Tab-separated table of C-alpha atoms and ligand atoms in Angstrom:
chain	number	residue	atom	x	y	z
A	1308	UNK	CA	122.249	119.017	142.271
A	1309	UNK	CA	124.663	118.794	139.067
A	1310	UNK	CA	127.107	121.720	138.768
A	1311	UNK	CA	128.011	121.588	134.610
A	1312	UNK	CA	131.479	123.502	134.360
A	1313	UNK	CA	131.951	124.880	131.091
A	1314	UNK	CA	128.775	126.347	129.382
A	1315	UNK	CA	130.180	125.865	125.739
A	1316	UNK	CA	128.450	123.972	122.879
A	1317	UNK	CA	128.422	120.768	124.802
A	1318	UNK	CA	128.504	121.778	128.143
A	1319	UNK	CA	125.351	124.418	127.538
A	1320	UNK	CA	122.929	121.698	126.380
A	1321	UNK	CA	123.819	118.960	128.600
A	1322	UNK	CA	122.833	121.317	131.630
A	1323	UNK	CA	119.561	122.538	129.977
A	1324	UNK	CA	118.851	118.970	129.159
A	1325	UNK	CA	119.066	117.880	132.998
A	1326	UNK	CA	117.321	120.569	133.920
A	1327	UNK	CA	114.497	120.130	131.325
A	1328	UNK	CA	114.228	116.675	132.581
A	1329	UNK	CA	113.728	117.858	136.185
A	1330	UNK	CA	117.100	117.601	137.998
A	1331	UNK	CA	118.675	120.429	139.690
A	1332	UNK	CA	121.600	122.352	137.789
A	1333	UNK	CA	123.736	125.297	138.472
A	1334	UNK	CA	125.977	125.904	135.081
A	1335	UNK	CA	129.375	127.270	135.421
A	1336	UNK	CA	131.437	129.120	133.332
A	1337	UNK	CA	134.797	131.578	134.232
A	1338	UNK	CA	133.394	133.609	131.459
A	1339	UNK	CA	131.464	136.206	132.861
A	1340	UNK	CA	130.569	137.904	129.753
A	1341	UNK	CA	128.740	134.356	128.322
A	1342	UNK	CA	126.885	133.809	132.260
A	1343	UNK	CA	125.721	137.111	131.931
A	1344	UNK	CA	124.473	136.487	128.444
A	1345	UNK	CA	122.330	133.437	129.699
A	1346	UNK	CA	121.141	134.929	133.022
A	1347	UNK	CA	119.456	137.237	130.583
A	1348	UNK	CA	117.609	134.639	128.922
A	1349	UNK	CA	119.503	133.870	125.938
A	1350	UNK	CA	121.505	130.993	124.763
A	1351	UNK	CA	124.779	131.676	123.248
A	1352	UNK	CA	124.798	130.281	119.904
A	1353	UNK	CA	122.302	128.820	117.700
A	1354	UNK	CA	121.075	125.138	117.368
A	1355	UNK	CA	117.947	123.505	116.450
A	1356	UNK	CA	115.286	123.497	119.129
A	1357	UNK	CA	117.854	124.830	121.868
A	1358	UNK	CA	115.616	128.296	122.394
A	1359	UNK	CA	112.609	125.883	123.444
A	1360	UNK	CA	115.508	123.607	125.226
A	1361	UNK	CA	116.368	127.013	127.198
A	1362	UNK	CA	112.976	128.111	128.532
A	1363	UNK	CA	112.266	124.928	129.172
A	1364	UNK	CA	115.581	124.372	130.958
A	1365	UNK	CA	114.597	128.123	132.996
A	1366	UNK	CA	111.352	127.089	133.372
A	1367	UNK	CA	112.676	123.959	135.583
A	1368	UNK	CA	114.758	126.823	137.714
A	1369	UNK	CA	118.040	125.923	135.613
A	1370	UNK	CA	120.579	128.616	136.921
A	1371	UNK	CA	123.875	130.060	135.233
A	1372	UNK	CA	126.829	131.738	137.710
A	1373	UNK	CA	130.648	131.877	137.221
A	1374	UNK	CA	131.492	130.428	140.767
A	1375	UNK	CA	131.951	126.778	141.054
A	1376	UNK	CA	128.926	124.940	143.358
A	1377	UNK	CA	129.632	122.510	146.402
A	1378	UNK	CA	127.453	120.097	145.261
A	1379	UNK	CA	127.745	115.932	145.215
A	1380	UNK	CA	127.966	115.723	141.219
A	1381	UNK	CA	130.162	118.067	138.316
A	1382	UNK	CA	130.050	117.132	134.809
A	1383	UNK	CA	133.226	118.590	133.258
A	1384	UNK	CA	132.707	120.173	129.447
A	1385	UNK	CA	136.019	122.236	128.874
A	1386	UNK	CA	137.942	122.344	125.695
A	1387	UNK	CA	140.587	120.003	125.169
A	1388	UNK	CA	142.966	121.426	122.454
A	1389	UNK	CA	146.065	119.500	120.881
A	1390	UNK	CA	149.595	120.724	121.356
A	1391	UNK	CA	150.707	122.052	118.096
A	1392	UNK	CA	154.194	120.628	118.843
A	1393	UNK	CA	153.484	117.033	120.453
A	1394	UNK	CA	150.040	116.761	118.839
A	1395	UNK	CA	149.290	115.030	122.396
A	1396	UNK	CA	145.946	116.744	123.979
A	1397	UNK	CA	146.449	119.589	125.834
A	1398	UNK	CA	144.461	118.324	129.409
A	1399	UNK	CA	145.113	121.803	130.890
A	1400	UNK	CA	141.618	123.007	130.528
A	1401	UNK	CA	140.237	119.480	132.445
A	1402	UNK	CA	142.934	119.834	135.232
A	1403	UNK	CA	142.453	123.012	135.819
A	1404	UNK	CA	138.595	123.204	136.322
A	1405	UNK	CA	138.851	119.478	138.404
A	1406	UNK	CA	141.557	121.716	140.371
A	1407	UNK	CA	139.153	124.253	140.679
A	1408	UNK	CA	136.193	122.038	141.849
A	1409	UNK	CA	138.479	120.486	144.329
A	1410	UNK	CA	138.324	123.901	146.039
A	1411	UNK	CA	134.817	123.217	146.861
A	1412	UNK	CA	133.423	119.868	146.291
A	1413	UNK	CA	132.390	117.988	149.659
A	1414	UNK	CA	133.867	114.049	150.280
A	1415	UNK	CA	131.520	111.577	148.170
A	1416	UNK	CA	131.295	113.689	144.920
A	1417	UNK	CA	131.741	112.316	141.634
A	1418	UNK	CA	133.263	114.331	138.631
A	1419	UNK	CA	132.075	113.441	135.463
A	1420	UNK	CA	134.384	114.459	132.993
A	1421	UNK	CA	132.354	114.884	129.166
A	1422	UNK	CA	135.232	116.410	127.513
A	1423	UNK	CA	137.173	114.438	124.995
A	1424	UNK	CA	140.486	113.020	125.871
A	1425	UNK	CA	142.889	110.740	124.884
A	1426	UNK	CA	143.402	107.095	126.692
A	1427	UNK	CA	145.039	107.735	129.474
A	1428	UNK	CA	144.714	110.754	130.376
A	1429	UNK	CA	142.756	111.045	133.303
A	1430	UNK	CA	145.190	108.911	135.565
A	1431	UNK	CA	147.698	111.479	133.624
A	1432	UNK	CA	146.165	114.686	134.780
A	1433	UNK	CA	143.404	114.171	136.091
A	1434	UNK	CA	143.879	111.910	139.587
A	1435	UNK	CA	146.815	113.872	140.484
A	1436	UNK	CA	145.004	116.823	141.146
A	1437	UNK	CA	142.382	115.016	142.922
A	1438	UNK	CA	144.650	113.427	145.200
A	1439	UNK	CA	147.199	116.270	145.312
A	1440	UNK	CA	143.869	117.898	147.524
A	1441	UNK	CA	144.076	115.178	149.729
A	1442	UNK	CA	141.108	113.103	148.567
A	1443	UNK	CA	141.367	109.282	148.044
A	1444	UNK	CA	139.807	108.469	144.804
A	1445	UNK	CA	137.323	105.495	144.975
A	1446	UNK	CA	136.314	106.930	148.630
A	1447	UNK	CA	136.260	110.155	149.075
A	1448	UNK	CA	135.891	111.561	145.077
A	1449	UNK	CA	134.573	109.350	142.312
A	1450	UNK	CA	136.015	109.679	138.819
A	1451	UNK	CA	134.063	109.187	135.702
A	1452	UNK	CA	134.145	109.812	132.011
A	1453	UNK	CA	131.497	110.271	129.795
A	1454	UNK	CA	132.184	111.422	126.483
A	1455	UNK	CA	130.067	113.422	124.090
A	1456	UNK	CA	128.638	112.119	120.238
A	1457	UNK	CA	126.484	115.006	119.397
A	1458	UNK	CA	127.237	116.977	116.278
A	1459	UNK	CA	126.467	120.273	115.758
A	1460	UNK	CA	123.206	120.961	114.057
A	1461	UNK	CA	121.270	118.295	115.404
A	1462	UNK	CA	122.374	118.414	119.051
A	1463	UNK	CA	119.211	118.480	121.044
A	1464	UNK	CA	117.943	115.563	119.080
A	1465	UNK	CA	121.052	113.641	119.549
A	1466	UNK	CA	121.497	114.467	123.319
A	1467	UNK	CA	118.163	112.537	123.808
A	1468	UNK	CA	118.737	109.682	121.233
A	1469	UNK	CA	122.479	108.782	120.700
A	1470	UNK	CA	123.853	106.080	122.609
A	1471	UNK	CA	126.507	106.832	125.540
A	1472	UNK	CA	129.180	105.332	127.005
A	1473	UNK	CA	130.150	105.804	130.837
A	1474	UNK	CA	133.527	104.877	132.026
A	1475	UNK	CA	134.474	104.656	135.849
A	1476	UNK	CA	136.577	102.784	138.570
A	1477	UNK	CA	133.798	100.746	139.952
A	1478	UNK	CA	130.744	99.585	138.234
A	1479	UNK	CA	128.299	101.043	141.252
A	1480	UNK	CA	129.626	104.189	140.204
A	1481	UNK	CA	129.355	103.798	136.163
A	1482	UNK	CA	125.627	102.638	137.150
A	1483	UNK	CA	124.858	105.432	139.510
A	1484	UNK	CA	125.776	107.945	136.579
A	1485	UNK	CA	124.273	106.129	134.085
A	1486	UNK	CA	121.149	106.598	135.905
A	1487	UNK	CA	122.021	109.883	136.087
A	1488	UNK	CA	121.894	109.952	132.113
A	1489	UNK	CA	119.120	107.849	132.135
A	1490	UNK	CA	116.701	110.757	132.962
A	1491	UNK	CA	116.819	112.140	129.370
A	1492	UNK	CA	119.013	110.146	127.238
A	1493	UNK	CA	116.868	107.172	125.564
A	1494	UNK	CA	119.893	105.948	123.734
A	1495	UNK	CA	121.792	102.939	125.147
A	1496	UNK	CA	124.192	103.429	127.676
A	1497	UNK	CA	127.363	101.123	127.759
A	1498	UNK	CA	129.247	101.177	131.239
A	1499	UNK	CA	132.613	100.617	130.904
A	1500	UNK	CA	136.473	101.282	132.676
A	1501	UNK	CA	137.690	105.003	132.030
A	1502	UNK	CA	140.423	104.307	129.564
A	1503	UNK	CA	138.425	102.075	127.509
A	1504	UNK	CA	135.944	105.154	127.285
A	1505	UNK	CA	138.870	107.686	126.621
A	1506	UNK	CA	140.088	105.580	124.090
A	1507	UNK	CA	136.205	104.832	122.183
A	1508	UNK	CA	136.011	108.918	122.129
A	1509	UNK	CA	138.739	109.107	120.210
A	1510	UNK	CA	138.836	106.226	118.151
A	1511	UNK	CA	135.144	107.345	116.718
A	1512	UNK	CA	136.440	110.807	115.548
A	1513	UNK	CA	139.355	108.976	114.111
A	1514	UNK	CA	137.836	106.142	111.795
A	1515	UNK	CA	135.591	109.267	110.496
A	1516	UNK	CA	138.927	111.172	109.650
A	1517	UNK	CA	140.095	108.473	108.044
A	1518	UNK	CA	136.713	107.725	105.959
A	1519	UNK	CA	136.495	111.843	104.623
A	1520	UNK	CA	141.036	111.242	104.026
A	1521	UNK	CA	139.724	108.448	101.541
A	1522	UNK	CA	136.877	109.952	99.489
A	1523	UNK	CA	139.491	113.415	99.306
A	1524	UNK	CA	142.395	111.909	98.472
A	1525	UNK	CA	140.116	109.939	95.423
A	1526	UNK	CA	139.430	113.897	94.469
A	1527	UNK	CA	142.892	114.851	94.289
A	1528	UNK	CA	143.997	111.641	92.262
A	1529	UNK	CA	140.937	112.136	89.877
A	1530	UNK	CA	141.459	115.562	89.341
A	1531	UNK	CA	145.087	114.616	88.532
A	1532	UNK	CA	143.814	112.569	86.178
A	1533	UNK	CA	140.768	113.964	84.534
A	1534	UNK	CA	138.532	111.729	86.211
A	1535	UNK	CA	134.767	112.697	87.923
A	1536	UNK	CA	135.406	111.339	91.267
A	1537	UNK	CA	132.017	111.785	92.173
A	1538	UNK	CA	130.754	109.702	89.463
A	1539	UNK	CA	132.952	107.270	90.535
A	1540	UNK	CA	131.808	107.493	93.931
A	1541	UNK	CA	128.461	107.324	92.601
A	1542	UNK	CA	128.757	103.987	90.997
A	1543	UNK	CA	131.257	102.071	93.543
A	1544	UNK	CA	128.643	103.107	96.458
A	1545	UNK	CA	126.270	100.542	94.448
A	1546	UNK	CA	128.376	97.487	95.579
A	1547	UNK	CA	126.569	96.507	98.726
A	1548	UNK	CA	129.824	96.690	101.153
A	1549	UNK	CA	131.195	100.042	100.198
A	1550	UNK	CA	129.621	103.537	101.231
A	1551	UNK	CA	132.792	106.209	99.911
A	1552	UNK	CA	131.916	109.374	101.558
A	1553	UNK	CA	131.922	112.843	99.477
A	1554	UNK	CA	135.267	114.802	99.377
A	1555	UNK	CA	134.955	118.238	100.365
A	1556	UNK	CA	137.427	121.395	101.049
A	1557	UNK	CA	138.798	120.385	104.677
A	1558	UNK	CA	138.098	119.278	107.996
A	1559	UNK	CA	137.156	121.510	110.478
A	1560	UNK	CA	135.025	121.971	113.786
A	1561	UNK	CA	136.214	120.904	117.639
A	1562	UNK	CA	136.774	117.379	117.074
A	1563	UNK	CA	137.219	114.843	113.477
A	1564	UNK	CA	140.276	117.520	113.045
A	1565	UNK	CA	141.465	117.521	116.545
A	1566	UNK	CA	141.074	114.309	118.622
A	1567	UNK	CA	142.752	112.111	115.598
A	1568	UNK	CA	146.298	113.942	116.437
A	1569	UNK	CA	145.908	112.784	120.073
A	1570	UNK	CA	146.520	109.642	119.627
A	1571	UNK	CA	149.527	110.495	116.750
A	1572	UNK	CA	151.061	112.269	119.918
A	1573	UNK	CA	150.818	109.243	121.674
A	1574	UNK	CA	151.574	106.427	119.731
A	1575	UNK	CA	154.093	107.884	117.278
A	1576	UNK	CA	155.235	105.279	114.556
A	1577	UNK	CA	151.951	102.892	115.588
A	1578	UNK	CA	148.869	105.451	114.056
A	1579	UNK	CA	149.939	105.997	110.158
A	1580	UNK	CA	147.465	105.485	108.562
A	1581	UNK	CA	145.751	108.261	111.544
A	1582	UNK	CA	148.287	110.440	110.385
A	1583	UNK	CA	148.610	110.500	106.731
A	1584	UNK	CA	144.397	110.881	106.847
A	1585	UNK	CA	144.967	113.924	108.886
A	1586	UNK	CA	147.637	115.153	106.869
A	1587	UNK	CA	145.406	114.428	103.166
A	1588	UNK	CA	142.534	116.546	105.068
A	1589	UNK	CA	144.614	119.560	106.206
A	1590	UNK	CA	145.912	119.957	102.883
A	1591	UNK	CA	142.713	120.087	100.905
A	1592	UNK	CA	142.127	123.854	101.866
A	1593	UNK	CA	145.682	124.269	99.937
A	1594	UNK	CA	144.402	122.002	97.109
A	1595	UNK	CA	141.018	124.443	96.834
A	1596	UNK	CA	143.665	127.443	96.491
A	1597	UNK	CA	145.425	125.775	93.791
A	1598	UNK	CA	141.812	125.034	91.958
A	1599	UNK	CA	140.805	128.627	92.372
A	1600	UNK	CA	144.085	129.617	91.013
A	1601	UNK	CA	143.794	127.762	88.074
A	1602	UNK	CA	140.303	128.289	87.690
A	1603	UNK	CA	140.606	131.937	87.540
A	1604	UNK	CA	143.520	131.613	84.945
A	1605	UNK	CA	141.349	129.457	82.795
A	1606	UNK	CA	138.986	131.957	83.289
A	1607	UNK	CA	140.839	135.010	82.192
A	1608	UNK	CA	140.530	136.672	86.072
A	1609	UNK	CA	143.423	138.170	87.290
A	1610	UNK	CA	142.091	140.126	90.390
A	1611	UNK	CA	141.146	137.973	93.238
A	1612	UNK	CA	138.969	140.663	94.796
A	1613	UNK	CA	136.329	139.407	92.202
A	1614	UNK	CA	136.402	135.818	93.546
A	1615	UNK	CA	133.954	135.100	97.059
A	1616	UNK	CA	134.258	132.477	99.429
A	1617	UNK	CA	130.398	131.404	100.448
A	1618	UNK	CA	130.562	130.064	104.104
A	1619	UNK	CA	132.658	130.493	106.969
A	1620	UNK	CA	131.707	127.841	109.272
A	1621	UNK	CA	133.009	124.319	109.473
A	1622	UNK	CA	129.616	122.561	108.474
A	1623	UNK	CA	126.515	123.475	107.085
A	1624	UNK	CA	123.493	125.316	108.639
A	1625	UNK	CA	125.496	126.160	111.863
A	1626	UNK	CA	127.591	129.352	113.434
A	1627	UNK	CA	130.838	127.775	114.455
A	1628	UNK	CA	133.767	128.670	113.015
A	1629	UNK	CA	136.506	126.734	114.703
A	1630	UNK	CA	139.215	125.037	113.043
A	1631	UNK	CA	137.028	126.081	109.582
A	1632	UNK	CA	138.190	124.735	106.333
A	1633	UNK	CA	137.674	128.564	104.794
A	1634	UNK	CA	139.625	129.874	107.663
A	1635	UNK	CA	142.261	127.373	106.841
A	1636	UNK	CA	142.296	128.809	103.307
A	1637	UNK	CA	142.049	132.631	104.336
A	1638	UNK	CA	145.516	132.251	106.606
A	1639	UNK	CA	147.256	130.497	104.107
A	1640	UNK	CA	146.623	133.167	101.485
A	1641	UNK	CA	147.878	135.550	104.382
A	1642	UNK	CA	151.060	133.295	104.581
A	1643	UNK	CA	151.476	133.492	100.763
A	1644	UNK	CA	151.061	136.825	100.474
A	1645	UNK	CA	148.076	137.360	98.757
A	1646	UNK	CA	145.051	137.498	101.244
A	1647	UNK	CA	142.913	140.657	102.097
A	1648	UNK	CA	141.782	141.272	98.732
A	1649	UNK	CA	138.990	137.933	98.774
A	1650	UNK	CA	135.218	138.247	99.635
A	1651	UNK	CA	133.976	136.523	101.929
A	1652	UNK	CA	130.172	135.653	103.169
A	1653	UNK	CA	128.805	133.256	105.296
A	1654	UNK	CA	124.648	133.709	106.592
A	1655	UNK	CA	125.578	132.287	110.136
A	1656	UNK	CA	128.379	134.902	110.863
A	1657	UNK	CA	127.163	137.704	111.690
A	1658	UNK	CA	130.112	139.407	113.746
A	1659	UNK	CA	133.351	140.563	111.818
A	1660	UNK	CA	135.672	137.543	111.687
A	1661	UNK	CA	137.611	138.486	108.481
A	1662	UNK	CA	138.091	140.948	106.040
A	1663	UNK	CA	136.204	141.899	103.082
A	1664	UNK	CA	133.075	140.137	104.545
A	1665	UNK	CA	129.881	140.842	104.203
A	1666	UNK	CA	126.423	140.405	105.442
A	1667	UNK	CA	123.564	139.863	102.599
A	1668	UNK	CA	123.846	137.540	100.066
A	1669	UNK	CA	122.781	140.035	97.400
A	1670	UNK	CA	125.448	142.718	97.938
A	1671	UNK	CA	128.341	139.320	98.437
A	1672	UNK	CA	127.128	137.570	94.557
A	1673	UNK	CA	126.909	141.324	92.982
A	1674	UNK	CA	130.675	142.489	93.666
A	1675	UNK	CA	131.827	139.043	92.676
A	1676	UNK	CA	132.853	137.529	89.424
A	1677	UNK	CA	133.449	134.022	90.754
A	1678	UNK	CA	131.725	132.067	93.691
A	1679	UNK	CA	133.430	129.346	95.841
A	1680	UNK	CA	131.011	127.233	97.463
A	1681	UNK	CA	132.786	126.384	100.827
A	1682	UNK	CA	130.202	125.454	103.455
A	1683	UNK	CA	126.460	123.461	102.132
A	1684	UNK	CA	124.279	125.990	104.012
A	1685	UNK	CA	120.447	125.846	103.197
A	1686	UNK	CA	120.446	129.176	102.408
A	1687	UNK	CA	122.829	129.191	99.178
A	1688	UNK	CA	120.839	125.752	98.016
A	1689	UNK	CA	117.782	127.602	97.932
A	1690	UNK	CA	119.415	130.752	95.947
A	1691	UNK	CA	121.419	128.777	94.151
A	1692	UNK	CA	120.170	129.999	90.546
A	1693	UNK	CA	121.312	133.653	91.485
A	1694	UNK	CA	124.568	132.294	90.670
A	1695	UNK	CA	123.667	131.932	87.157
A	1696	UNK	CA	126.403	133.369	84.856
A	1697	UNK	CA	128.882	133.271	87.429
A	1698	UNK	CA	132.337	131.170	87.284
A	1699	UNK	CA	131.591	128.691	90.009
A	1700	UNK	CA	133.846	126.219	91.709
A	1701	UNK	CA	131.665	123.833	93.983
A	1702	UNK	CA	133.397	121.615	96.935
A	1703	UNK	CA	130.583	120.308	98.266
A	1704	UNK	CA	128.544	118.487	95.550
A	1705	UNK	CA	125.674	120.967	95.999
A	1706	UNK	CA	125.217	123.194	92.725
A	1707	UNK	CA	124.117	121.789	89.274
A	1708	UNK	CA	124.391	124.721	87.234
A	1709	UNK	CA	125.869	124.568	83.654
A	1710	UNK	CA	129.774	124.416	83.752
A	1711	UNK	CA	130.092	124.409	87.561
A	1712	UNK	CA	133.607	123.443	88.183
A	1713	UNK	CA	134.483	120.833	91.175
A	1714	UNK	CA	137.151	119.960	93.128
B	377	NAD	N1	131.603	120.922	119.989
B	377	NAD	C1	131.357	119.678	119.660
B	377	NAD	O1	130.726	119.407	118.653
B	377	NAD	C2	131.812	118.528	120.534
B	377	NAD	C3	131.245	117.262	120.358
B	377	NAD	C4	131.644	116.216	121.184
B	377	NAD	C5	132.611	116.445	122.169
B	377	NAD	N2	133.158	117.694	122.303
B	377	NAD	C6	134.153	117.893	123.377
B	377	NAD	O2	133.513	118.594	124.439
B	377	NAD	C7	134.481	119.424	125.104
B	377	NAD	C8	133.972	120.847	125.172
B	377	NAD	O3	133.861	121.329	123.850
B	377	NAD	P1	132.972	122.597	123.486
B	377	NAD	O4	132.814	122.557	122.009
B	377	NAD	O5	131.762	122.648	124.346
B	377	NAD	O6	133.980	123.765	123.922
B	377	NAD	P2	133.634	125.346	124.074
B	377	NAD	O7	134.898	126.045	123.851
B	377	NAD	O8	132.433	125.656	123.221
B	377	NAD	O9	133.171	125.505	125.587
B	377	NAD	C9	133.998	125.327	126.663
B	377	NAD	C10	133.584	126.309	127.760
B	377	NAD	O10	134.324	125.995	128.922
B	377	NAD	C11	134.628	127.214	129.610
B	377	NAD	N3	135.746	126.925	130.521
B	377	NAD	C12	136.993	126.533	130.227
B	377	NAD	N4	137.696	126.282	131.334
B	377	NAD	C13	136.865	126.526	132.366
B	377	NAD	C14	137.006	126.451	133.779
B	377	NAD	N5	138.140	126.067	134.353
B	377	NAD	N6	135.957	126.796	134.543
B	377	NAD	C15	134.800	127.188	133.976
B	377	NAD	N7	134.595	127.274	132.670
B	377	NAD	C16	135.616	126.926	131.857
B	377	NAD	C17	134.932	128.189	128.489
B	377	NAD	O11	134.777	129.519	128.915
B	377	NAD	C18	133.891	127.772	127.439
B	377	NAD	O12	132.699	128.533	127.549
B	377	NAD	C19	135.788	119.273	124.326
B	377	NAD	O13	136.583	118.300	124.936
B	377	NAD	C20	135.316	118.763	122.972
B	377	NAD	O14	136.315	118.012	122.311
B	377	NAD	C21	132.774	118.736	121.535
């Protein structure tokens, strides 16, 4: 049996996977409210296919409590923040549910730990706390990491097809795991030592960084000069070696804007280019205040109530919100004084996250005189002529209207 701790976005569809797939799983989570919400046969959030994923997944006897199992196998899916300060990962989360599982894990398990984490740190924080019970690792607890690829919006798919990589002390143990994975993921799965995964993780989310840094930081030069960047994006992307990305208002979501500063925390004066990518992608939230700003004065709009922000999320044609690009935007208008006033709408939120938001699309492109297109959700490209006759600033290449403006 396989007790997943931490029933988030990655740790919710790894354990209906297994199950689907036939293998025994109890998912844990210290959030009561969320375990109740699944033992009464609902998933938490909203993903392609993960409703059929879910019955299937109950179907198979899948089953959801907020205790930790004594079973031979965990798979660890907590968050792993960065410290604002040291911009070095914040293993509290991992430490403390391994800590927790120590409580009642039997000699011979093996903890699987899928959350992301910087090189290093699981002899850091991690094999402390196993041995700190007693336990020898390598005998009595096995200690593996296996990080996650999938993005949001195409999870399920990419939990069965991406490849994997498994990192642990002893190859037995990488292969025994692997197996493990084997009974749903058809990907390839690399084994390799536990640093060498840690450091893969991270490196991924970082040469992405790095690749949206470019195409934005082209924006903000071409916009400096009068330039179409994404003409010019258009045409280099015809040599055969060079595939620009498309700039857009920020970075957001769990991971390209998080796992990057891990390893700026840890190898201070060695990652710049790491850092001045991060730095050229948290600023481009500022740089879409600065086009609404002058947008509006070219515009003859004084009142920033009339101007809406369309999307809320951090990507299109999904419901999370963390880290957001938009959210980014709304607190620095707080810090500058002049938030609480802007509109806000985004067809995936449906609780109250900010002010001034609202729930139909109608109502939202009425009250407004001005629409900024923040997230590329289906929904607004198939409405997209209702914003006819509005002043429109577009960040994410998706509206062709006469005299759109861009970033
Ligand atoms: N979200 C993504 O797209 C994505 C993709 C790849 C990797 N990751 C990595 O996966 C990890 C998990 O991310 P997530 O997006 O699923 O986070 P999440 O916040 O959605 O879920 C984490 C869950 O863990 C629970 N939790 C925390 N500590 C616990 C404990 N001690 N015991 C029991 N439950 C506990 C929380 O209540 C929460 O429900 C992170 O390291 C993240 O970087 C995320």
């Amino acid at each position: 049996m396989i007790n997943v701790v931490g029933l988030g976005y990655i740790g919710l569809p790894t354990a209906l996977m297994f199950a689907a797939h036939g293998v025994e799983v109890v998912g844990t989570d210290y959030n009561k409210g969320l375990v109740d919400t699944l033992r009464s046969g609902k998933p938490t959030f909203e993903e392609d296919g993960l409703d059929e994923l879910f019955n299937e997944a109950v179907k198979k006897g899948i089953r959801f409590s907020h205790e930790y199992q004594s079973t031979d196998m965990y798979i660890i899916a907590v968050p792993t923040p960065y410290d604002k300060a040291s911009k070095k990962v914040d293993a509290s989360y991992v430490a403390e549910a391994v800590k927790d599982v120590m409580e009642v894990c039997p000699k011979g398990a093996t903890v699987v730990v899928e959350s992301t984490v910087s090189p290093g740190t699981i002899n850091k924080y991690v094999r402390p706390v196993v041995e700190e019970r007693g336990f020898v690792i390598g005998e009595d607890i096995n200690l593996v990491h296996a990080p996650e690829r999938i993005i949001p919006g195409n999870m399920v798919y990419e939990l069965k097809h991406n490849s994997r990589t498994i990192g642990a002390d002893s190859r037995e143990i990488g292969e025994k795991v692997k197996a493990l994975y084997s009974s749903f993921c058809e990907g390839e799965i690399v084994v390799t030592d536990i640093r060498t995964a840690e450091m893969t993780k991270v490196v991924e989310n970082t040469f992405r960084d790095i690749n949206i840094a470019f195409a934005n930081e082209l924006a903000k030069i071409c916009r400096s000069d009068n330039m179409d960047v994404y003409e010019i994006i258009r045409i280099a992307n015809k040599h055969p070696r060079v595939n620009i990305l498309t700039p857009g208002p920020g970075v957001g979501g769990h991971c390209i804007s998080v796992d990057p500063w891990f390893l700026v925390g840890d190898y201070p004066g060695l990652s710049n280019i790491i850092l001045a990518a991060r730095k050229i992608n948290d600023s481009m939230p500022d740089f879409v205040l600065e086009r609404i700003h002058n947008i509006m004065k070219e515009n003859g709009m004084t009142d920033v109530g009339r101007v809406g922000l369309y999307g809320l999320t951090y990507k299109e044609n999904v419901d999370d919100t963390r880290e957001s690009p938009t959210l980014q935007m709304l607190e620095s208008m707080e810090r500058h004084l002049c938030g609480g006033q802007i509109k806000v709408y985004d067809p995936y939120v449906t609780r109250d996250l900010v002010p001034n938001q609202y729930h139909d699309l109608d109502s939202f492109i009425h009250d407004v005189d001005m629409v900024v297109l923040l997230v590329g959700h289906d929904e607004i490209k198939e409405h997209m002529d209702e914003l006819k006759g509005k002043v429109v600033l577009d960040t994410r290449h998706i509206c062709f209207l006469d005299g759109v403006y861009r970033l």
